[in-house]
Amino acid sequence: MCGIVGYVGSKDASSIVLEGLKKLEYRGYDSAGIATVNGDLAIRRAEGKLVNLENRLREAPLDGHLAIGHTRWATHGAPIERNAHPHADEARVIAVVQNGIVENFMALRAQLQQEGHTFVSDTDTEVITHLIDKYLAQGDGLVEACRRAFRQLHGAHAIAVVSKQEPDKIVTVRLGNAGGVIVGLGQDENYLASDIPAILDHTQQVVYLEDKEMAVITAGQVNFYRLDGQPLRKETHQITWDPISAVKGQYRHFMQKEIYEQPQSIQSTIRGRVDFTSGQVHLEHLSLTPAEAKAIERIVIVACGTSAYAGQVGKFMLEKLAQVHVSVDYASEFRYRDPLLDDKTVVLAITQSGETADTLASMEEGQRKGAKLWSIVNAHGSMAHRISDGVILMQAGPEIGVASTKAFTATLTDLFLLGMYLGQQRGVLGAEESFELATALAHLPELAGETLVEGYNDYQTLAKLYHHCEHFLFLGRGLNYPIALEGALKLKEISYIHAEGYPAGEMKHGPIALIDDNMPVVCIATQDHVYDKMISQIEQVRARKGIVIALINEGDNEVAAKADHVLKIPTAHPLLTPVLSVIPLQLLAYHTAIWRGADVDQPRNLAKSVTVE
Ligand code: F6R
């Protein structure tokens, strides 16, 4: 959840690291800090957002050509400067940054205190500093001292260490699944980061560290080792992301930019995967023979948050298009419930970041029990990508806004493609139906674009009228139920309004008690097979004087006449309608949050990559 950046070369290291941290601030923004080695070890840290560290650096700049930096999402210890990374030893020889949790830190801390070490922070990370310090005092060089310290840590970590006694190098390690450690390769300069956007302006050549792998990074070379000291040869990957896609451009917020990018990201998702003359789908990293496709008895989707809601829509798509049983589990529940799995089951993980701890643990559970492992992942090269037997790489580009938007619609599009592919391989979809589905898909980017045209829906009026409300209800049925969940999640996470998504038919079994003339109820009532049922539920809300905001297909005067307000979408294939219906809900949440003065890109308490349990 925290972000780490490192640089060694001939340029001003602290400014490169600061710029990199800005691209990782989505991972945490409780405090930030940078350490440079330039003869001496110098550290600047500041509580709160990165801008505070930037101001501090303006008052007291850091010189030097080697630096590590950190942006924190607090786990152990309050988000105050004393607990900000980097953490130095008492003699200020070394500095350490960490992403993850040292699960045995209490025992290590007690032992180190007994040995005479004085702790100045409440963090678990500080034990790493003192452990390395202890081994340096015993005569080890930096790399060996780090190795001995790392081997004592329980839990999952990404760590970077610098020392003024060995001022040319950064030592880094990945232990378990605490988020990525990416080494960026340059010309007489090298980089280190938790995620690609941090270094994308400088290099597109990267090496991913796996569990229990270390790198020793100097300006001229990078050496890789296993934790036991064995040298390693690592493959270099070329990143294809465009550096421009990781900047805000003309938009006020990343979330806004990413909402408006959806026609393009949906287009990129489809590009090259569908033959529009035959309707045949091809997925580059998931090739199955018809026999293999027919042998699949069950698909178990595992994911968290928005990705789990995408999975719930995916269940409808896969069951309809491929005639295969699908269940959807929250990864945090799945991993602990001893699920029944076998080699005829596919565990399909959905994850934007490819780093979510619960999702990765569920994948490992699937692997252990002999299931096939597939994933839909946006972060190319991430852990989820690398451990999968088959993968669909989202083509959404980097998603920086903490609230997921374009990754959701890209996932829905990928799930539709997967449904078509499996349906074709399993002999469920014939030529005519494949052609119709492909044609429907071809229109999708344009329809998403229409939904986003200026003035198509009046979000300002709605946000102005209802931003002061403390509760919202979102109702949907069938495919629109997960969209109701997603609409509610978007609103609560960026505007802090309590919002609940509910299957509309269940409303009368309880939540109806909440409805009064102060309760906006967003009713998703697109024209599908449960449209009439949804109209009855709108009537029930109206009868209790609830404020009805109906999400309808353009031209639906019947529901429009019953609603206080409408949000409309163009008509699409029923299975693709959720890709459109979520867009007005993203924008409703966005504008409401703006009216409430909330920080849209960095909502309180949240982080983009949830690499801890
Ligand atoms: C909500 C949101 C989260 C993520 C969830 C899973 O806007 O972003 O609910 O969807 O933390 O993250 P990934 O997809 O990276 O596994």
XYZ file of C-alpha atoms and ligand atoms in Angstrom:
629
model
C 0.000 0.000 0.000
C 2.975 2.291 0.493
C 5.063 3.459 -2.445
C 8.830 3.204 -2.793
C 11.123 4.908 -5.313
C 14.914 4.831 -5.655
C 17.443 6.371 -8.006
C 21.191 6.173 -8.528
C 22.966 7.928 -11.414
C 24.355 11.341 -12.251
C 21.190 13.452 -11.919
C 19.689 15.182 -8.904
C 18.382 12.109 -7.086
C 15.923 13.705 -4.679
C 13.964 15.470 -7.420
C 13.731 12.270 -9.482
C 12.541 10.363 -6.431
C 10.059 13.111 -5.488
C 8.574 13.113 -8.998
C 8.344 9.311 -8.839
C 6.607 9.442 -5.472
C 4.028 11.827 -6.940
C 3.066 9.060 -9.361
C 2.736 6.624 -6.444
C 0.828 8.864 -4.072
C -2.294 6.844 -4.889
C -0.717 4.058 -2.801
C -0.752 6.063 0.399
C -0.597 9.669 1.513
C -0.251 9.671 5.294
C 3.354 10.894 5.214
C 6.359 10.861 2.918
C 10.142 11.058 3.096
C 13.377 10.909 1.127
C 16.928 9.956 2.099
C 19.988 10.861 0.042
C 23.564 9.737 0.419
C 26.051 12.429 -0.528
C 29.048 11.947 1.726
C 26.612 12.001 4.615
C 23.148 10.517 5.004
C 20.442 13.186 4.886
C 16.718 12.663 5.425
C 13.669 14.890 4.990
C 10.235 13.703 6.084
C 6.827 15.295 6.401
C 3.446 14.316 7.732
C 0.488 14.282 5.332
C 0.524 14.582 1.594
C 3.569 14.774 -0.596
C 3.146 18.499 -1.075
C 4.311 18.954 2.540
C 7.518 17.061 1.792
C 7.938 19.084 -1.375
C 7.683 22.321 0.645
C 10.179 21.011 3.167
C 12.617 20.145 0.387
C 12.221 23.667 -0.985
C 13.286 25.072 2.409
C 16.013 22.451 2.937
C 17.022 20.824 -0.351
C 18.778 17.461 -0.521
C 21.803 17.126 -2.781
C 23.224 13.911 -4.124
C 22.984 11.350 -6.877
C 21.528 8.470 -4.873
C 18.196 8.551 -3.057
C 15.331 6.418 -1.796
C 11.855 7.717 -0.990
C 8.583 6.514 0.449
C 4.952 7.519 0.591
C 3.137 5.910 3.496
C -0.198 4.265 4.159
C -0.040 3.876 7.908
C -0.339 0.425 9.470
C 1.803 0.530 12.641
C 1.917 3.899 14.352
C -0.025 7.105 13.779
C 0.514 9.059 10.563
C 2.937 11.540 12.115
C 6.424 12.623 11.076
C 8.170 10.466 13.668
C 6.673 7.375 12.001
C 7.376 8.497 8.435
C 9.935 6.574 6.383
C 12.909 6.503 5.752
C 13.993 5.257 9.173
C 17.630 5.735 10.144
C 19.708 3.947 12.778
C 20.947 5.790 15.852
C 24.293 6.698 14.238
C 22.512 7.783 11.040
C 24.522 5.486 8.793
C 21.690 3.655 7.066
C 18.148 4.519 5.964
C 15.338 2.047 5.290
C 11.963 2.251 3.563
C 9.421 -0.557 3.629
C 6.096 -1.491 2.114
C 4.407 -4.325 4.028
C 4.090 -5.510 7.598
C 6.775 -7.098 9.769
C 4.502 -9.595 11.479
C 7.079 -10.568 14.129
C 8.107 -6.989 14.868
C 7.073 -7.134 18.552
C 9.429 -10.030 19.277
C 12.240 -8.523 17.201
C 11.795 -5.121 18.801
C 11.891 -6.560 22.324
C 15.021 -8.535 21.503
C 16.766 -5.536 19.919
C 15.819 -3.294 22.837
C 17.330 -5.839 25.195
C 20.500 -5.685 23.127
C 20.620 -1.915 23.649
C 18.890 -0.491 20.564
C 16.741 2.581 21.134
C 13.594 2.934 19.073
C 12.284 6.355 18.132
C 9.171 5.451 16.130
C 6.128 3.209 16.644
C 6.608 1.478 13.309
C 7.363 -2.119 12.514
C 9.841 -0.912 9.872
C 12.275 0.437 12.433
C 13.176 -3.121 13.509
C 14.617 -3.663 10.021
C 16.881 -0.655 10.465
C 18.144 -1.891 13.836
C 18.630 -5.443 12.593
C 20.802 -4.246 9.695
C 22.653 -1.933 12.064
C 23.316 -4.892 14.370
C 24.886 -6.956 11.578
C 26.910 -4.006 10.278
C 28.311 -3.614 13.804
C 29.345 -7.284 13.641
C 31.487 -6.469 10.590
C 29.184 -7.430 7.702
C 29.086 -5.377 4.517
C 25.757 -3.744 3.654
C 24.510 -6.503 1.342
C 25.265 -9.296 3.800
C 23.835 -7.336 6.742
C 20.646 -6.727 4.767
C 20.425 -10.387 3.769
C 20.739 -11.551 7.379
C 18.148 -9.026 8.505
C 15.687 -9.849 5.722
C 15.837 -13.540 6.570
C 14.504 -12.839 10.040
C 11.382 -11.028 8.916
C 7.963 -12.689 8.892
C 5.299 -11.328 6.560
C 5.393 -9.731 3.154
C 7.668 -6.826 2.329
C 9.265 -4.622 -0.278
C 12.296 -2.947 1.257
C 15.029 -0.558 0.106
C 18.165 0.331 2.062
C 21.009 2.832 1.617
C 24.139 3.408 3.659
C 26.656 6.246 3.792
C 29.387 3.650 4.251
C 28.620 2.192 0.811
C 27.364 5.323 -0.914
C 27.135 3.901 -4.432
C 24.365 1.364 -3.920
C 20.744 0.707 -3.056
C 19.879 -2.746 -1.707
C 16.322 -3.891 -2.295
C 14.308 -7.047 -1.698
C 10.897 -8.517 -2.310
C 9.592 -10.910 0.330
C 6.140 -12.363 -0.368
C 3.322 -10.362 -1.868
C 3.600 -6.896 -0.393
C 3.427 -5.224 -3.759
C 5.879 -4.997 -6.573
C 9.573 -4.249 -6.611
C 10.502 -3.092 -10.073
C 14.046 -2.281 -11.090
C 14.206 0.221 -13.964
C 17.275 0.079 -16.181
C 18.786 3.261 -17.643
C 22.048 4.399 -19.241
C 24.568 4.845 -16.395
C 21.637 5.246 -14.027
C 19.156 2.830 -12.520
C 15.846 3.026 -10.717
C 13.690 1.202 -8.258
C 9.937 1.543 -7.753
C 6.839 -0.125 -6.383
C 4.991 0.494 -9.618
C 5.717 1.376 -13.212
C 4.280 4.930 -13.437
C 6.954 6.118 -10.969
C 9.757 5.510 -13.447
C 7.963 5.532 -16.785
C 9.259 9.010 -17.692
C 12.824 7.695 -17.477
C 12.860 4.120 -18.684
C 10.644 1.438 -20.176
C 13.144 -1.392 -19.503
C 12.246 -3.115 -16.265
C 13.027 -6.200 -14.227
C 10.472 -7.571 -11.760
C 11.686 -9.045 -8.497
C 9.954 -12.227 -7.339
C 9.504 -13.481 -3.795
C 12.845 -13.762 -1.898
C 14.841 -11.965 -4.565
C 17.244 -9.117 -3.908
C 18.830 -6.524 -6.169
C 21.938 -4.465 -5.553
C 21.588 -1.353 -7.670
C 24.449 0.961 -8.616
C 24.604 3.540 -11.426
C 26.616 1.225 -13.686
C 24.981 -2.128 -13.001
C 22.328 -4.114 -11.199
C 23.059 -7.509 -9.659
C 20.287 -9.884 -8.681
C 20.475 -12.520 -5.961
C 18.329 -15.020 -4.194
C 17.915 -14.389 -0.496
C 20.445 -17.172 0.163
C 23.083 -15.218 -1.784
C 22.937 -17.220 -5.055
C 23.385 -14.873 -8.063
C 20.363 -14.748 -10.413
C 19.884 -13.965 -14.082
C 16.711 -11.980 -14.598
C 14.722 -11.257 -17.714
C 14.283 -7.607 -18.812
C 10.775 -6.559 -19.855
C 9.822 -3.745 -22.170
C 6.882 -1.657 -20.879
C 4.500 -0.644 -23.607
C 2.548 1.966 -21.589
C 2.724 5.449 -22.937
C 4.258 7.870 -20.356
C 1.576 10.460 -21.228
C -1.164 8.166 -19.916
C 0.176 8.559 -16.368
C -0.311 12.355 -16.236
C -3.445 14.379 -15.566
C -3.271 16.605 -18.639
C -6.158 19.060 -19.021
C -8.274 17.330 -16.368
C -8.764 18.509 -12.809
C -8.487 15.010 -11.364
C -7.136 11.638 -12.436
C -10.544 10.126 -11.696
C -12.201 12.558 -14.092
C -9.574 11.863 -16.758
C -9.996 8.120 -16.331
C -13.796 8.331 -16.579
C -13.462 10.246 -19.856
C -10.835 7.834 -21.168
C -13.311 4.944 -21.137
C -14.341 4.999 -24.807
C -10.652 4.759 -25.667
C -9.795 2.084 -23.088
C -12.801 -0.029 -24.167
C -11.648 0.361 -27.756
C -8.113 -0.745 -26.809
C -9.578 -3.726 -24.944
C -11.387 -4.937 -28.041
C -8.671 -4.065 -30.571
C -6.978 -7.070 -32.155
C -9.086 -9.598 -30.281
C -12.185 -9.828 -32.473
C -12.515 -10.693 -36.131
C -15.548 -8.576 -36.971
C -16.334 -10.439 -40.170
C -16.640 -13.849 -38.506
C -17.253 -12.749 -34.901
C -14.438 -15.032 -33.717
C -12.584 -13.961 -30.568
C -8.907 -14.551 -30.009
C -7.272 -14.011 -26.603
C -3.508 -13.846 -26.950
C -2.523 -15.355 -23.587
C -5.365 -17.818 -23.191
C -5.486 -20.385 -25.904
C -7.595 -23.467 -25.346
C -8.486 -26.331 -27.617
C -12.229 -27.034 -27.866
C -11.643 -30.154 -25.742
C -9.906 -28.142 -23.015
C -12.663 -25.522 -23.073
C -15.370 -28.206 -22.822
C -13.574 -29.874 -19.915
C -14.079 -26.794 -17.717
C -16.918 -27.525 -15.316
C -16.825 -24.410 -13.172
C -15.283 -20.958 -13.024
C -14.741 -19.410 -9.599
C -14.154 -15.682 -9.791
C -12.139 -14.216 -6.901
C -11.635 -10.481 -6.446
C -12.073 -7.550 -4.079
C -14.094 -4.334 -4.151
C -14.864 -2.940 -7.576
C -13.155 -5.907 -9.230
C -15.506 -8.255 -7.352
C -18.520 -6.304 -8.635
C -17.130 -6.634 -12.156
C -16.925 -10.371 -11.460
C -20.606 -10.416 -10.454
C -21.520 -8.920 -13.835
C -19.116 -11.419 -15.420
C -21.082 -14.314 -13.929
C -24.103 -13.314 -16.039
C -21.947 -12.943 -19.149
C -20.037 -16.214 -18.812
C -23.072 -18.287 -17.871
C -25.079 -16.891 -20.778
C -22.377 -16.916 -23.461
C -20.356 -19.990 -22.498
C -22.932 -22.061 -20.551
C -20.554 -22.724 -17.697
C -21.271 -22.550 -13.963
C -19.759 -19.464 -12.397
C -19.532 -18.411 -8.765
C -18.094 -15.169 -7.440
C -16.270 -14.872 -4.130
C -14.727 -11.987 -2.246
C -11.082 -13.010 -2.166
C -10.818 -12.124 1.530
C -13.518 -14.727 2.311
C -12.532 -17.337 -0.256
C -8.993 -17.747 1.056
C -10.207 -18.785 4.515
C -13.158 -21.022 3.755
C -11.451 -24.150 2.467
C -13.224 -24.023 -0.926
C -13.912 -27.149 -2.953
C -11.725 -27.014 -6.056
C -10.347 -29.488 -8.564
C -8.620 -29.637 -11.924
C -11.904 -29.073 -13.763
C -12.288 -25.730 -12.027
C -10.793 -22.458 -13.165
C -10.018 -19.857 -10.514
C -10.331 -16.539 -12.322
C -8.792 -13.634 -10.410
C -9.766 -10.087 -11.342
C -7.392 -7.392 -10.177
C -6.493 -3.989 -11.514
C -3.276 -3.719 -9.520
C -2.311 -7.393 -9.703
C -1.027 -6.921 -6.147
C -4.070 -7.233 -3.879
C -2.977 -9.476 -1.014
C -6.301 -11.310 -0.595
C -6.649 -11.938 -4.324
C -3.113 -13.300 -4.597
C -3.710 -15.537 -1.568
C -6.901 -16.870 -3.204
C -4.958 -17.622 -6.359
C -2.404 -19.539 -4.313
C -5.246 -21.465 -2.661
C -6.584 -22.347 -6.127
C -3.162 -23.469 -7.283
C -2.643 -25.588 -4.166
C -5.906 -27.403 -4.795
C -5.125 -28.146 -8.427
C -7.423 -25.631 -10.139
C -6.345 -23.789 -13.270
C -5.383 -20.207 -12.623
C -6.514 -17.410 -14.918
C -6.542 -13.694 -14.308
C -7.750 -10.424 -15.726
C -5.084 -7.897 -14.756
C -4.305 -4.290 -15.587
C -0.799 -4.036 -14.143
C 1.217 -5.935 -16.720
C 4.039 -7.906 -15.145
C 2.444 -7.807 -11.680
C 2.417 -10.849 -9.420
C -1.121 -11.891 -10.464
C -0.079 -11.773 -14.102
C 3.049 -13.775 -13.503
C 1.551 -16.606 -11.480
C -1.413 -17.200 -13.821
C -1.637 -20.103 -16.255
C -3.687 -17.916 -18.564
C -4.168 -14.156 -18.508
C -6.250 -11.454 -20.126
C -4.248 -8.259 -19.901
C -6.515 -5.249 -19.556
C -5.674 -2.490 -21.960
C -6.874 0.318 -19.685
C -3.437 1.904 -19.177
C -2.333 3.111 -15.740
C -5.204 3.875 -13.367
C -4.036 6.487 -10.861
C -7.287 7.755 -9.279
C -7.884 5.714 -6.129
C -11.505 5.059 -7.107
C -11.444 2.524 -9.901
C -13.361 3.546 -13.032
C -11.831 2.685 -16.393
C -10.455 -0.605 -15.068
C -14.040 -1.609 -14.181
C -15.398 -1.063 -17.693
C -12.285 -2.620 -19.242
C -12.849 -5.695 -17.050
C -16.491 -5.951 -18.083
C -15.417 -5.799 -21.715
C -12.761 -8.455 -21.090
C -15.313 -10.697 -19.380
C -17.635 -10.348 -22.357
C -14.748 -11.287 -24.663
C -13.928 -14.247 -22.423
C -17.570 -15.340 -22.528
C -17.570 -15.164 -26.325
C -14.255 -16.996 -26.574
C -15.328 -19.816 -24.269
C -18.753 -19.954 -25.910
C -17.103 -20.406 -29.301
C -14.595 -22.993 -28.092
C -17.277 -24.937 -26.219
C -19.547 -24.955 -29.253
C -22.241 -22.887 -27.543
C -22.095 -19.876 -29.852
C -22.736 -20.382 -33.541
C -21.539 -18.192 -36.396
C -24.639 -16.005 -36.531
C -24.735 -15.286 -32.820
C -20.974 -14.655 -32.728
C -21.324 -12.135 -35.514
C -24.183 -10.326 -33.700
C -22.227 -10.184 -30.441
C -19.109 -8.906 -32.208
C -21.162 -6.210 -33.905
C -22.643 -5.185 -30.554
C -19.136 -4.989 -29.131
C -17.916 -2.876 -32.032
C -20.481 -0.187 -31.139
C -19.556 -0.098 -27.463
C -16.757 2.537 -27.499
C -18.960 4.907 -29.466
C -21.901 4.388 -27.078
C -19.614 5.020 -24.094
C -18.502 8.211 -25.854
C -22.148 9.316 -26.278
C -22.776 8.785 -22.565
C -19.900 11.160 -21.846
C -20.899 13.983 -24.174
C -21.067 17.322 -22.362
C -24.673 18.027 -21.301
C -25.932 14.481 -21.997
C -26.855 14.178 -18.304
C -27.139 16.995 -15.780
C -24.886 15.871 -12.927
C -24.415 19.402 -11.607
C -28.079 19.818 -10.708
C -28.209 16.460 -8.953
C -24.979 17.048 -7.065
C -26.056 20.529 -6.035
C -29.457 19.289 -4.805
C -28.310 16.162 -2.971
C -24.674 16.548 -1.930
C -25.800 17.372 1.608
C -27.702 14.068 1.990
C -26.058 11.601 4.344
C -27.610 8.442 2.851
C -28.256 7.152 -0.667
C -29.774 3.874 -1.819
C -28.884 2.255 -5.158
C -31.264 -0.392 -6.503
C -30.837 -2.734 -9.436
C -31.867 -6.213 -10.534
C -30.039 -8.891 -12.472
C -26.994 -7.475 -14.216
C -27.781 -4.090 -12.759
C -27.529 -5.252 -9.160
C -23.688 -5.300 -9.207
C -23.888 -1.902 -10.910
C -25.966 -0.663 -7.972
C -23.232 -1.982 -5.648
C -20.559 -0.258 -7.697
C -22.517 3.021 -7.858
C -22.877 2.971 -4.078
C -19.198 2.136 -3.572
C -18.082 4.994 -5.820
C -20.265 7.466 -3.932
C -19.214 6.359 -0.462
C -15.487 6.149 -1.136
C -15.033 9.605 -2.626
C -17.842 11.676 -1.081
C -18.116 9.879 2.297
C -21.909 9.706 1.925
C -23.279 6.461 3.303
C -24.590 4.601 0.261
C -25.984 1.116 -0.022
C -26.437 -1.015 -3.116
C -29.337 -3.452 -2.913
C -31.040 -5.998 -5.154
C -34.237 -4.075 -5.897
C -36.506 -7.058 -5.189
C -35.104 -7.288 -1.660
C -35.958 -3.703 -0.791
C -39.370 -4.634 0.602
C -37.716 -7.120 2.966
C -36.112 -4.407 5.079
C -34.439 -1.375 3.509
C -37.815 0.084 2.549
C -38.003 1.220 6.183
C -35.244 3.735 5.430
C -37.090 5.524 2.677
C -38.471 8.995 3.338
C -38.508 12.315 1.521
C -34.862 12.871 2.355
C -33.547 9.675 0.784
C -32.322 9.753 -2.838
C -32.857 6.311 -4.377
C -30.960 5.631 -7.574
C -33.049 3.070 -9.475
C -31.278 1.388 -12.379
C -34.151 0.649 -14.740
C -32.735 -0.135 -18.139
C -35.013 -1.979 -20.565
C -34.191 -5.621 -19.934
C -36.145 -8.712 -18.902
C -36.731 -7.368 -15.380
C -37.711 -3.856 -16.495
C -41.374 -4.251 -15.443
C -40.333 -5.549 -12.029
C -38.071 -2.534 -11.614
C -40.979 -0.227 -12.422
C -42.952 -1.805 -9.552
C -40.067 -1.117 -7.203
C -39.882 2.502 -8.338
C -43.585 2.784 -7.475
C -42.854 1.417 -4.011
C -40.176 4.065 -3.481
C -42.497 6.807 -4.745
C -45.281 5.668 -2.423
C -42.901 6.321 0.524
C -41.965 9.753 -0.888
C -38.396 8.686 -1.687
C -36.519 10.818 -4.214
C -36.280 8.719 -7.384
C -33.227 9.195 -9.587
C -33.868 6.733 -12.413
C -31.130 5.483 -14.684
C -32.910 4.724 -17.931
C -32.386 3.980 -21.581
C -32.583 7.123 -23.658
C -36.176 7.701 -24.822
C -37.840 5.743 -22.004
C -40.660 8.163 -21.214
C -42.534 5.706 -19.031
C -39.947 5.571 -16.255
C -38.955 9.209 -16.833
C -42.543 10.203 -15.977
C -42.347 8.385 -12.638
C -38.937 9.731 -11.593
C -37.886 12.969 -9.945
C -34.726 12.970 -12.071
C -33.297 10.820 -14.813
C -29.836 9.807 -15.892
C -29.842 8.244 -19.319
C -27.665 5.918 -21.335
C -27.874 4.849 -24.982
C -29.288 1.403 -25.738
C -26.740 -1.415 -26.094
C -26.789 -5.225 -26.138
C -28.317 -6.284 -22.761
C -25.089 -8.017 -21.643
C -23.084 -4.889 -22.453
C -25.501 -2.413 -20.872
C -23.644 -2.462 -17.491
C -20.567 -1.025 -19.230
C -22.659 2.040 -20.008
C -24.888 2.204 -16.934
C -21.953 2.522 -14.551
C -20.663 5.667 -16.289
C -23.394 8.074 -15.071
C -22.968 6.635 -11.570
C -19.217 7.318 -11.679
C -19.953 10.904 -12.706
C -22.708 11.332 -10.113
C -20.222 10.274 -7.425
C -17.514 12.509 -8.898
C -19.643 15.673 -9.011
C -21.183 15.012 -5.600
C -17.706 14.658 -4.080
C -16.635 17.929 -5.711
C -19.672 19.711 -4.237
C -18.738 18.356 -0.828
C -15.176 19.618 -1.258
C -13.705 16.120 -0.965
C -10.333 15.064 -2.313
C -11.457 12.943 -5.235
C -8.144 11.368 -6.196
C -6.985 10.651 -2.674
C -9.984 9.832 -0.500
C -9.308 9.530 3.202
C -8.083 6.193 4.590
C -7.895 4.514 1.182
C -5.003 3.317 -0.938
C -4.977 2.053 -4.482
C -3.044 -1.183 -3.977
C -4.204 -3.110 -0.948
C -1.121 -5.202 -0.362
C -1.919 -5.981 3.276
C -4.723 -8.107 4.666
C -12.760 0.905 -5.473
C -11.494 0.232 -5.607
C -11.257 -0.995 -4.797
C -10.498 -2.040 -5.631
C -10.084 -3.233 -4.762
C -9.412 -4.319 -5.568
O -12.845 2.012 -6.306
O -10.640 0.662 -6.335
O -12.437 -1.515 -4.288
O -11.309 -2.444 -6.693
O -9.221 -2.790 -3.753
O -8.264 -3.854 -6.188
P -7.577 -4.631 -7.379
O -8.518 -4.618 -8.529
O -6.328 -3.843 -7.660
O -7.296 -6.012 -6.900
